[in-house]
Coordinates of C-alpha atoms in Angstrom, one line a residue:
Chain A
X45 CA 9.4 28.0 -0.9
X46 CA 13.2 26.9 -1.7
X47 CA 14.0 28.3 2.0
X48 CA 11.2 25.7 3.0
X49 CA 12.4 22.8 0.9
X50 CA 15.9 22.9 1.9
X51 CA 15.1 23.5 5.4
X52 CA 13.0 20.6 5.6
X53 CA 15.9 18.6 4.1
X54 CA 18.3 19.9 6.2
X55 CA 15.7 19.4 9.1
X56 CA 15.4 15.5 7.8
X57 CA 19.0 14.8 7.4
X58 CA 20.0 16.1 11.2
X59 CA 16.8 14.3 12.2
X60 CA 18.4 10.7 11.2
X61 CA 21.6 11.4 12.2
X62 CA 20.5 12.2 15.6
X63 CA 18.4 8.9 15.8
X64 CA 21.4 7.3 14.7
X65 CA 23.6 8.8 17.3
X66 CA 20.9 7.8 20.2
X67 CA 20.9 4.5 19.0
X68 CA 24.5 4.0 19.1
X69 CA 25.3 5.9 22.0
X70 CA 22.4 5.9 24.6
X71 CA 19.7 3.7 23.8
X72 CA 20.0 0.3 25.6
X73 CA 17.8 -3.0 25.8
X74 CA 17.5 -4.9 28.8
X75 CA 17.8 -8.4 27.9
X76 CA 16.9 -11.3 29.6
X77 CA 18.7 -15.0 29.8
X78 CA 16.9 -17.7 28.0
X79 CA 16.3 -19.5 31.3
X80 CA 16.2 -17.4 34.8
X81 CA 19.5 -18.9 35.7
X82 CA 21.3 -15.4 35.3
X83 CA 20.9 -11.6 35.5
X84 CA 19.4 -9.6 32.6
X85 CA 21.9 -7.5 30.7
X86 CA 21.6 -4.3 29.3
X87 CA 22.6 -4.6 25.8
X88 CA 23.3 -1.6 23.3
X89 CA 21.6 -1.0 19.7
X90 CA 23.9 -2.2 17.8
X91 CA 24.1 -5.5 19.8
X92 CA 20.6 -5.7 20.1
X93 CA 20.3 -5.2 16.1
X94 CA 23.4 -8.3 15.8
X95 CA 21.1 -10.6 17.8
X96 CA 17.9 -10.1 16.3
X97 CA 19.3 -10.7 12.6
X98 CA 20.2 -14.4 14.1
X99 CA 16.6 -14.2 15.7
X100 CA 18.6 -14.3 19.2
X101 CA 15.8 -12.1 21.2
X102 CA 12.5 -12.9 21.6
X103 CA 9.3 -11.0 23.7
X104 CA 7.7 -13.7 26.2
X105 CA 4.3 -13.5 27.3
X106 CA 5.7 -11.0 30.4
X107 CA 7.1 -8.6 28.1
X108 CA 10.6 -9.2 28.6
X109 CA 12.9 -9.7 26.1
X110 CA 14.6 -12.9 26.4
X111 CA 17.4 -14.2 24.3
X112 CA 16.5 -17.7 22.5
X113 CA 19.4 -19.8 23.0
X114 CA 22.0 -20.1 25.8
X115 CA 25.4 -20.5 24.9
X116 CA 27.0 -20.7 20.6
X117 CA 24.7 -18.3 18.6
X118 CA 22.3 -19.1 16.0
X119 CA 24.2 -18.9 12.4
X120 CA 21.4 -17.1 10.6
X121 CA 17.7 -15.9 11.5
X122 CA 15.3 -18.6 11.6
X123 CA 12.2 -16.8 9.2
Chain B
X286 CA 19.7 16.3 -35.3
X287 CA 21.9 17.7 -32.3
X288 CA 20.6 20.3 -30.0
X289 CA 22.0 22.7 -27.6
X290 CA 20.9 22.0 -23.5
X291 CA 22.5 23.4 -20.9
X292 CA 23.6 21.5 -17.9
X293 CA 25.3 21.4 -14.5
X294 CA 28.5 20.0 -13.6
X295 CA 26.0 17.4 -11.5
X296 CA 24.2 16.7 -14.6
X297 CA 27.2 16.3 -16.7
X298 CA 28.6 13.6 -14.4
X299 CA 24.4 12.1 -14.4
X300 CA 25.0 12.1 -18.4
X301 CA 28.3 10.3 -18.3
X302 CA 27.4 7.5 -15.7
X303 CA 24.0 6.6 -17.1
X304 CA 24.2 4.1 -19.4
X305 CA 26.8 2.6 -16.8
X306 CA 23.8 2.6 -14.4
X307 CA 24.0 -1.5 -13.8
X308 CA 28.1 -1.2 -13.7
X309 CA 27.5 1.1 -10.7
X310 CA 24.8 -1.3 -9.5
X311 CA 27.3 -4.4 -9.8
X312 CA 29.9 -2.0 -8.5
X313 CA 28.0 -1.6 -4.6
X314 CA 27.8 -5.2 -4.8
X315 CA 31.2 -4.9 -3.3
X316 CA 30.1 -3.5 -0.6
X317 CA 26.8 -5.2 0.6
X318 CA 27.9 -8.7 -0.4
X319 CA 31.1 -8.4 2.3
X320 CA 34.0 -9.4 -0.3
X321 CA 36.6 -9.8 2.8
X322 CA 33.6 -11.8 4.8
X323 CA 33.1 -8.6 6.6
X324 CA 29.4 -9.3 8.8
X325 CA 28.8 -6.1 10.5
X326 CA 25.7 -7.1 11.0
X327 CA 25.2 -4.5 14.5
X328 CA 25.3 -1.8 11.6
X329 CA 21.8 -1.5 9.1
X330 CA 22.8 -1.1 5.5
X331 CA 20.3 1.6 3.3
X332 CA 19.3 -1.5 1.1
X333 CA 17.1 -4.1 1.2
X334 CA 18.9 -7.1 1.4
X335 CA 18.5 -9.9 3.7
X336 CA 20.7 -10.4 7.1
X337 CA 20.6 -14.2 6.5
X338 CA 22.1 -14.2 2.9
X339 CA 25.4 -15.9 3.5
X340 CA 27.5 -12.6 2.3
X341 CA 25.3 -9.7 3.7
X342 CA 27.6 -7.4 4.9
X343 CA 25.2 -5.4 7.0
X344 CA 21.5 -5.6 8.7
X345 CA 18.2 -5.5 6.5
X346 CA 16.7 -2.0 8.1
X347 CA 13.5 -3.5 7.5
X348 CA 14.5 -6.6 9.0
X349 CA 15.3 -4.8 12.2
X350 CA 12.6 -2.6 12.0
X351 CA 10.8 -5.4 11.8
X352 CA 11.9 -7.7 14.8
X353 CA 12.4 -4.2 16.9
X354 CA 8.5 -4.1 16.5
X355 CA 7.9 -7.6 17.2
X356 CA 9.8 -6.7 20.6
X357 CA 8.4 -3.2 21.3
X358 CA 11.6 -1.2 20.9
X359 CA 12.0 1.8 18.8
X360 CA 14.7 0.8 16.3
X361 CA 16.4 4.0 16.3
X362 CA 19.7 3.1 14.1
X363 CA 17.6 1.1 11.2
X364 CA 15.2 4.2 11.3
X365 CA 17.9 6.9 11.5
X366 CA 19.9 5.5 8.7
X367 CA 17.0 4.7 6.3
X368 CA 16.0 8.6 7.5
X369 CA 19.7 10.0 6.6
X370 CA 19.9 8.1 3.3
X371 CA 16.5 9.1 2.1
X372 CA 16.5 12.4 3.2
X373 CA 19.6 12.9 1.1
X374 CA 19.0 10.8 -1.9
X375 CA 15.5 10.1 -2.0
X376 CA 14.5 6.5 -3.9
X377 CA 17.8 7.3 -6.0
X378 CA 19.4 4.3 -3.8
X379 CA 16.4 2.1 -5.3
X380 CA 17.8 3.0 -8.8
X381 CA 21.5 3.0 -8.3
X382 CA 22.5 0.9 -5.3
X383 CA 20.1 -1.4 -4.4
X384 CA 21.3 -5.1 -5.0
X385 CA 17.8 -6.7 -5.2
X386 CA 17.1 -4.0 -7.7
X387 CA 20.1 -5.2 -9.7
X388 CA 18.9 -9.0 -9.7
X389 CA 16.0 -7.6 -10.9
X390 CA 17.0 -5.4 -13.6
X391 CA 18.8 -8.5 -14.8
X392 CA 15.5 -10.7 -14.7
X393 CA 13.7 -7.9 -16.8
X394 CA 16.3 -8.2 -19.7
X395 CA 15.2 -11.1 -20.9
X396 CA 13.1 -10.1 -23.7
X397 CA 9.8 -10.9 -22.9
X398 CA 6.8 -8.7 -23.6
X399 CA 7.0 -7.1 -20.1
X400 CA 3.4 -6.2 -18.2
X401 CA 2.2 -2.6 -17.1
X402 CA 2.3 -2.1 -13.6
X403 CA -0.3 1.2 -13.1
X404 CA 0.8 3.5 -10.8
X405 CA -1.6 3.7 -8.1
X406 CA -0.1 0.1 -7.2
X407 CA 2.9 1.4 -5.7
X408 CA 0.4 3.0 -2.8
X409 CA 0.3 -0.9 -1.9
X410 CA 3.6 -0.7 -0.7
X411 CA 3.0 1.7 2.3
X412 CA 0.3 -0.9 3.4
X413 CA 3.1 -3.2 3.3
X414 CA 5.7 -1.2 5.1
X415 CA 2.6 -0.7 8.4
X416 CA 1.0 -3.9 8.5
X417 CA 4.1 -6.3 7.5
X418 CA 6.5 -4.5 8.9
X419 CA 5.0 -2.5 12.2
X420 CA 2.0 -3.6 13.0
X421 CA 1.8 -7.2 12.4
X422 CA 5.2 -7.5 14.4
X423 CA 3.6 -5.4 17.2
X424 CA 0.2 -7.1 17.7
X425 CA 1.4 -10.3 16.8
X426 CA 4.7 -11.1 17.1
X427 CA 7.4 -12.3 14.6
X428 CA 5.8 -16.4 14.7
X429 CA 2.6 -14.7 12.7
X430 CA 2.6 -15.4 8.9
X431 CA 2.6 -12.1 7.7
X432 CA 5.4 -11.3 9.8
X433 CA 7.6 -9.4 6.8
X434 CA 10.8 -12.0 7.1
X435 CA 8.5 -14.8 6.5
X436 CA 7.1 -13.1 3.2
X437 CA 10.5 -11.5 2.0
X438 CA 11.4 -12.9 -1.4
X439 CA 15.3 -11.3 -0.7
X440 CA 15.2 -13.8 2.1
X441 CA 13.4 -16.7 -0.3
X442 CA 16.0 -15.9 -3.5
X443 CA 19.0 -15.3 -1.0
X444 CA 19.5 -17.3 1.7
X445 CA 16.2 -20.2 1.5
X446 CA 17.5 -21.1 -2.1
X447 CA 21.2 -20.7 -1.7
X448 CA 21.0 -23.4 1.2
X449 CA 19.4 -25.8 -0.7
X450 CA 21.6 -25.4 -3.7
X451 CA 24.3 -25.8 -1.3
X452 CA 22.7 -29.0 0.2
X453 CA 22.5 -30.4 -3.4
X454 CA 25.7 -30.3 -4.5
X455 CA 27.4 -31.0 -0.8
X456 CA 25.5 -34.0 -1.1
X457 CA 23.8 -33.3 2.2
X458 CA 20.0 -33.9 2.9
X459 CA 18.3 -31.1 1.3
X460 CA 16.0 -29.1 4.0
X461 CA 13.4 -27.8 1.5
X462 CA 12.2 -24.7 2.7
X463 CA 8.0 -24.2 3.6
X464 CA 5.9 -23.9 0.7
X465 CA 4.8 -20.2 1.0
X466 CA 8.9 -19.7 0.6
X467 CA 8.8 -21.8 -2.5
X468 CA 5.4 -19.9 -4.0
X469 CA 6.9 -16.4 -3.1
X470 CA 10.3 -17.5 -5.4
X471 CA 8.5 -18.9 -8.0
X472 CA 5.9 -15.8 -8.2
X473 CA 9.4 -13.4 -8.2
X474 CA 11.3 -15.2 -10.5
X475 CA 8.0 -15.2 -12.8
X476 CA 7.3 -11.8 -12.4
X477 CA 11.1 -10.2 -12.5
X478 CA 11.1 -11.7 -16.0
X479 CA 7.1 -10.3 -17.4
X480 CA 7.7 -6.6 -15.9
X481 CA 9.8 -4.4 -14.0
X482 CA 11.0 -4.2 -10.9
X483 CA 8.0 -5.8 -9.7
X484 CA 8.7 -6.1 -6.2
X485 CA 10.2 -2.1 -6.0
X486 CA 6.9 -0.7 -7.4
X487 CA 4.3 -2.6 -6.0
X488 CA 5.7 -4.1 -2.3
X489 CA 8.8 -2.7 -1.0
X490 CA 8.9 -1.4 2.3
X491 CA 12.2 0.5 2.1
X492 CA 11.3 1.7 -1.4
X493 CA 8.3 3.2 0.4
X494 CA 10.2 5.2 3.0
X495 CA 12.6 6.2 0.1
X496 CA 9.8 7.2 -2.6
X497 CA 7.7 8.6 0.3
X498 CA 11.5 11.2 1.0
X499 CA 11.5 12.0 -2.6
X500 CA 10.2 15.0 -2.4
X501 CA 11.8 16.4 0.4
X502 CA 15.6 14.8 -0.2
X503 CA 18.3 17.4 -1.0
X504 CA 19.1 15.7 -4.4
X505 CA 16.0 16.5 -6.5
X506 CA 14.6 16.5 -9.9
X507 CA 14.1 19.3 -11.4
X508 CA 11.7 20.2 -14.3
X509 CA 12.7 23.0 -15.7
X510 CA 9.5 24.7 -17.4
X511 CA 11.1 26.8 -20.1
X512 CA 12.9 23.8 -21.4
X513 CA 10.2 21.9 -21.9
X514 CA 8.3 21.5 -25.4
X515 CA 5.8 18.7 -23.9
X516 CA 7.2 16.3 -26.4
X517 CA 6.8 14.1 -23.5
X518 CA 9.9 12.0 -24.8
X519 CA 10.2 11.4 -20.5
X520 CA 7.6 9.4 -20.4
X521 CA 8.3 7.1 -23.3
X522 CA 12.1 7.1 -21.1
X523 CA 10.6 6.3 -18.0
X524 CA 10.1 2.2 -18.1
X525 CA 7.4 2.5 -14.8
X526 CA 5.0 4.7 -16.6
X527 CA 5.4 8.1 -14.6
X528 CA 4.7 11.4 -15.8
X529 CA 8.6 13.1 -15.1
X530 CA 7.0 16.0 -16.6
X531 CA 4.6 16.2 -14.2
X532 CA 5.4 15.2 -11.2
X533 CA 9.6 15.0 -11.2
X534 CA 9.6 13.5 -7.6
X535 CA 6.8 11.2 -7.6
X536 CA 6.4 8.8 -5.0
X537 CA 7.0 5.8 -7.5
X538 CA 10.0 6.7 -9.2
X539 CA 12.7 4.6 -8.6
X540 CA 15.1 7.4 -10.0
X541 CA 17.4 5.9 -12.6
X542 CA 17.5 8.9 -14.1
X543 CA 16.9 7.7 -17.8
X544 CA 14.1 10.9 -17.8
X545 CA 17.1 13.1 -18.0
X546 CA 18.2 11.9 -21.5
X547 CA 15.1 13.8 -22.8
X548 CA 15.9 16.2 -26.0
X549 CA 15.4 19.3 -24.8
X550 CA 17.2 18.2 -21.4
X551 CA 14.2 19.7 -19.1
X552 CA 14.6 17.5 -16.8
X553 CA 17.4 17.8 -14.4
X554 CA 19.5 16.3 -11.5
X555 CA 19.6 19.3 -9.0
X556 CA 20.0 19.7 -5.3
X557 CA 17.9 22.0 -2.8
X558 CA 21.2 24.0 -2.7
X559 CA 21.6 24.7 -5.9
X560 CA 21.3 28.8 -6.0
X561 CA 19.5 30.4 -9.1
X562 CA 23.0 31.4 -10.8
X563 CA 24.1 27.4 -10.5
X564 CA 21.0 27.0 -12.4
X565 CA 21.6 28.9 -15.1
X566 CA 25.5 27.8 -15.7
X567 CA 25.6 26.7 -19.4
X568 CA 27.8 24.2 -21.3
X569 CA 26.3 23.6 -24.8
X570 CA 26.3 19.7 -25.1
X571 CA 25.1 18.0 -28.0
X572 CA 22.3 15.1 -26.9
X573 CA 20.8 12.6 -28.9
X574 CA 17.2 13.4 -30.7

């Protein structure tokens, strides 16, 4: 039973550090200008985590993810 | 009357920093409120506290979770790091680190008769945490109501109402924020003040993931059986209304600990590592009655 619980911890622990090391080293968005004037860009995580707290992505109706302003960033998230 | 308990070098450290418990709370402040205007806001923070608040040093992980949903990604960072830090502390962040936990352990010391909160209420939070948080996103996008940001009185008492107070006083025309803002401060502020940690036990997300990790976290309570003389002095301790006797690493306990301060001293900080002789390494301490 103890084997069990701290294996499961263990198990738990290594489990979010691993999603935390594919998020910062692999995982990347594609994201898409706010107008179709310019070429998507594939953005890391941690990027993709700074624009979204400024509510700077957005999903359009195609599924893309699309960046809500052009040019100077939002200062804070709009919600 | 004194008695003799015997205790770990974790628990003797637990003992000395207890009743410093909102020092240690004031103390993170430090850290999420970004003293040196530090916004590493690529990186999620373990603690609920919103991205917009002027001074948040990191990202809300429910916040990204959130908006990650609303754009069908997997958030793999906010749910990695809310993973780590449960797995290894359980709900003990919730207690000890947690700033809107703070601002609300300061609202419940005004000394008002404070409310019972029963426990089956804090289920309601995991019916937060998949609707607000995953599935409304997901089905609906982050313009729906229910969207969590929009409902999120950390957003409402940190960044809606800091704005305006900054309006007033700058003289600038105030921007009042929507009225469902201004009903979700005024029903926080009311009920921080008539019962405890309102929003920890019956709503929070994060304090969701974190209760739900209790049990499986590497720091653990402990009960320890032959200790106990079911004088159930832990559950007059425990302010929510849980059973420590019973159930050590419920769901709903936001472990601060105060259960440990029980006579017989039953009731222990531990980890999953701890081996059988740890447990048994005695220093006679006297604790209060």
């Amino acid at each position: 039973m103890a084997f069990k619980r701290r294996f499961l911890a263990v198990a738990l622990v290594l489990l979010g550090l691993g999603l935390c090391a594919y998020g910062l080293a692999f995982h990347v968005i594609t994201v898409h200008p706010e107008k179709d004037d310019a070429a998507a860009v594939a953005t890391s995580e941690p990027a993709t985590v700074k624009e979204v707290s400024i509510g700077g992505l957005k999903r359009d109706e195609t599924g893309k993810i699309r960046q809500t302003y052009t040019g100077e960033a939002p200062q804070s998230c709009p919600t | 009357m004194a008695s003799i308990v015997k205790k770990t070098g974790l628990n003797r450290f637990v003992g000395r920093i207890l009743p410093r418990r909102h020092w240690v709370q004031a103390g993170f402040l430090l850290v999420w409120l970004g003293p040196l205007g530090l916004r590493m806001h690529n990186v999620c923070g373990p603690v609920f506290h919103c991205y917009a608040c002027p001074l948040a040093s990191f990202a809300c992980p429910i916040g990204v979770m959130a908006q990650f949903s609303a754009l069908h990604v997997i958030p793999f960072l906010a749910i990695g790091t809310v993973l780590t830090v449960g797995a290894l502390f359980g709900s003990l962040i919730c207690g000890w680190v947690c700033p809107f936990g703070l601002l609300q352990d300061m609202g419940a010391k005004v000394p008002i008769k404070k409310l019972r909160i029963p426990a089956w209420a804090g289920y309601f939070r995991y019916v937060v945490l998949i609707g607000t948080v995953f599935a409304v996103p997901w089905f609906f996008g982050e313009g729906h109501p229910l969207f969590v940001c929009r409902i999120c009185p950390a957003g409402a008492l940190e960044k809606a109402m800091p704005d305006v107070i900054s309006q007033a006083v700058t003289g600038k025309e105030i921007i009042w924020p929507n009225a469902v803002k201004i009903t979700i401060v005024i029903v926080m502020v009311v009920a921080m003040f008539i019962t405890i940690r309102p929003w920890c036990r019956i709503l929070c997300p994060l304090g969701a993931i974190f209760g739900l990790l209790n049990r499986f976290s590497i720091l653990s309570m402990r009960l320890e059986d032959h200790k106990c003389t079911a004088c159930k002095r832990c559950r007059t301790l425990c302010v929510y209304g849980l059973t420590p006797d019973k159930k050590p690493n419920d769901d709903n306990c936001l472990r601060c600990l105060e259960c440990t301060r029980c006579g017989p001293g039953a009731l222990a900080v531990t980890t999953v590592f701890a081996s059988p002789s740890e447990k048994q390494e005695t220093t006679p301490q006297p604790v209060e009655p």
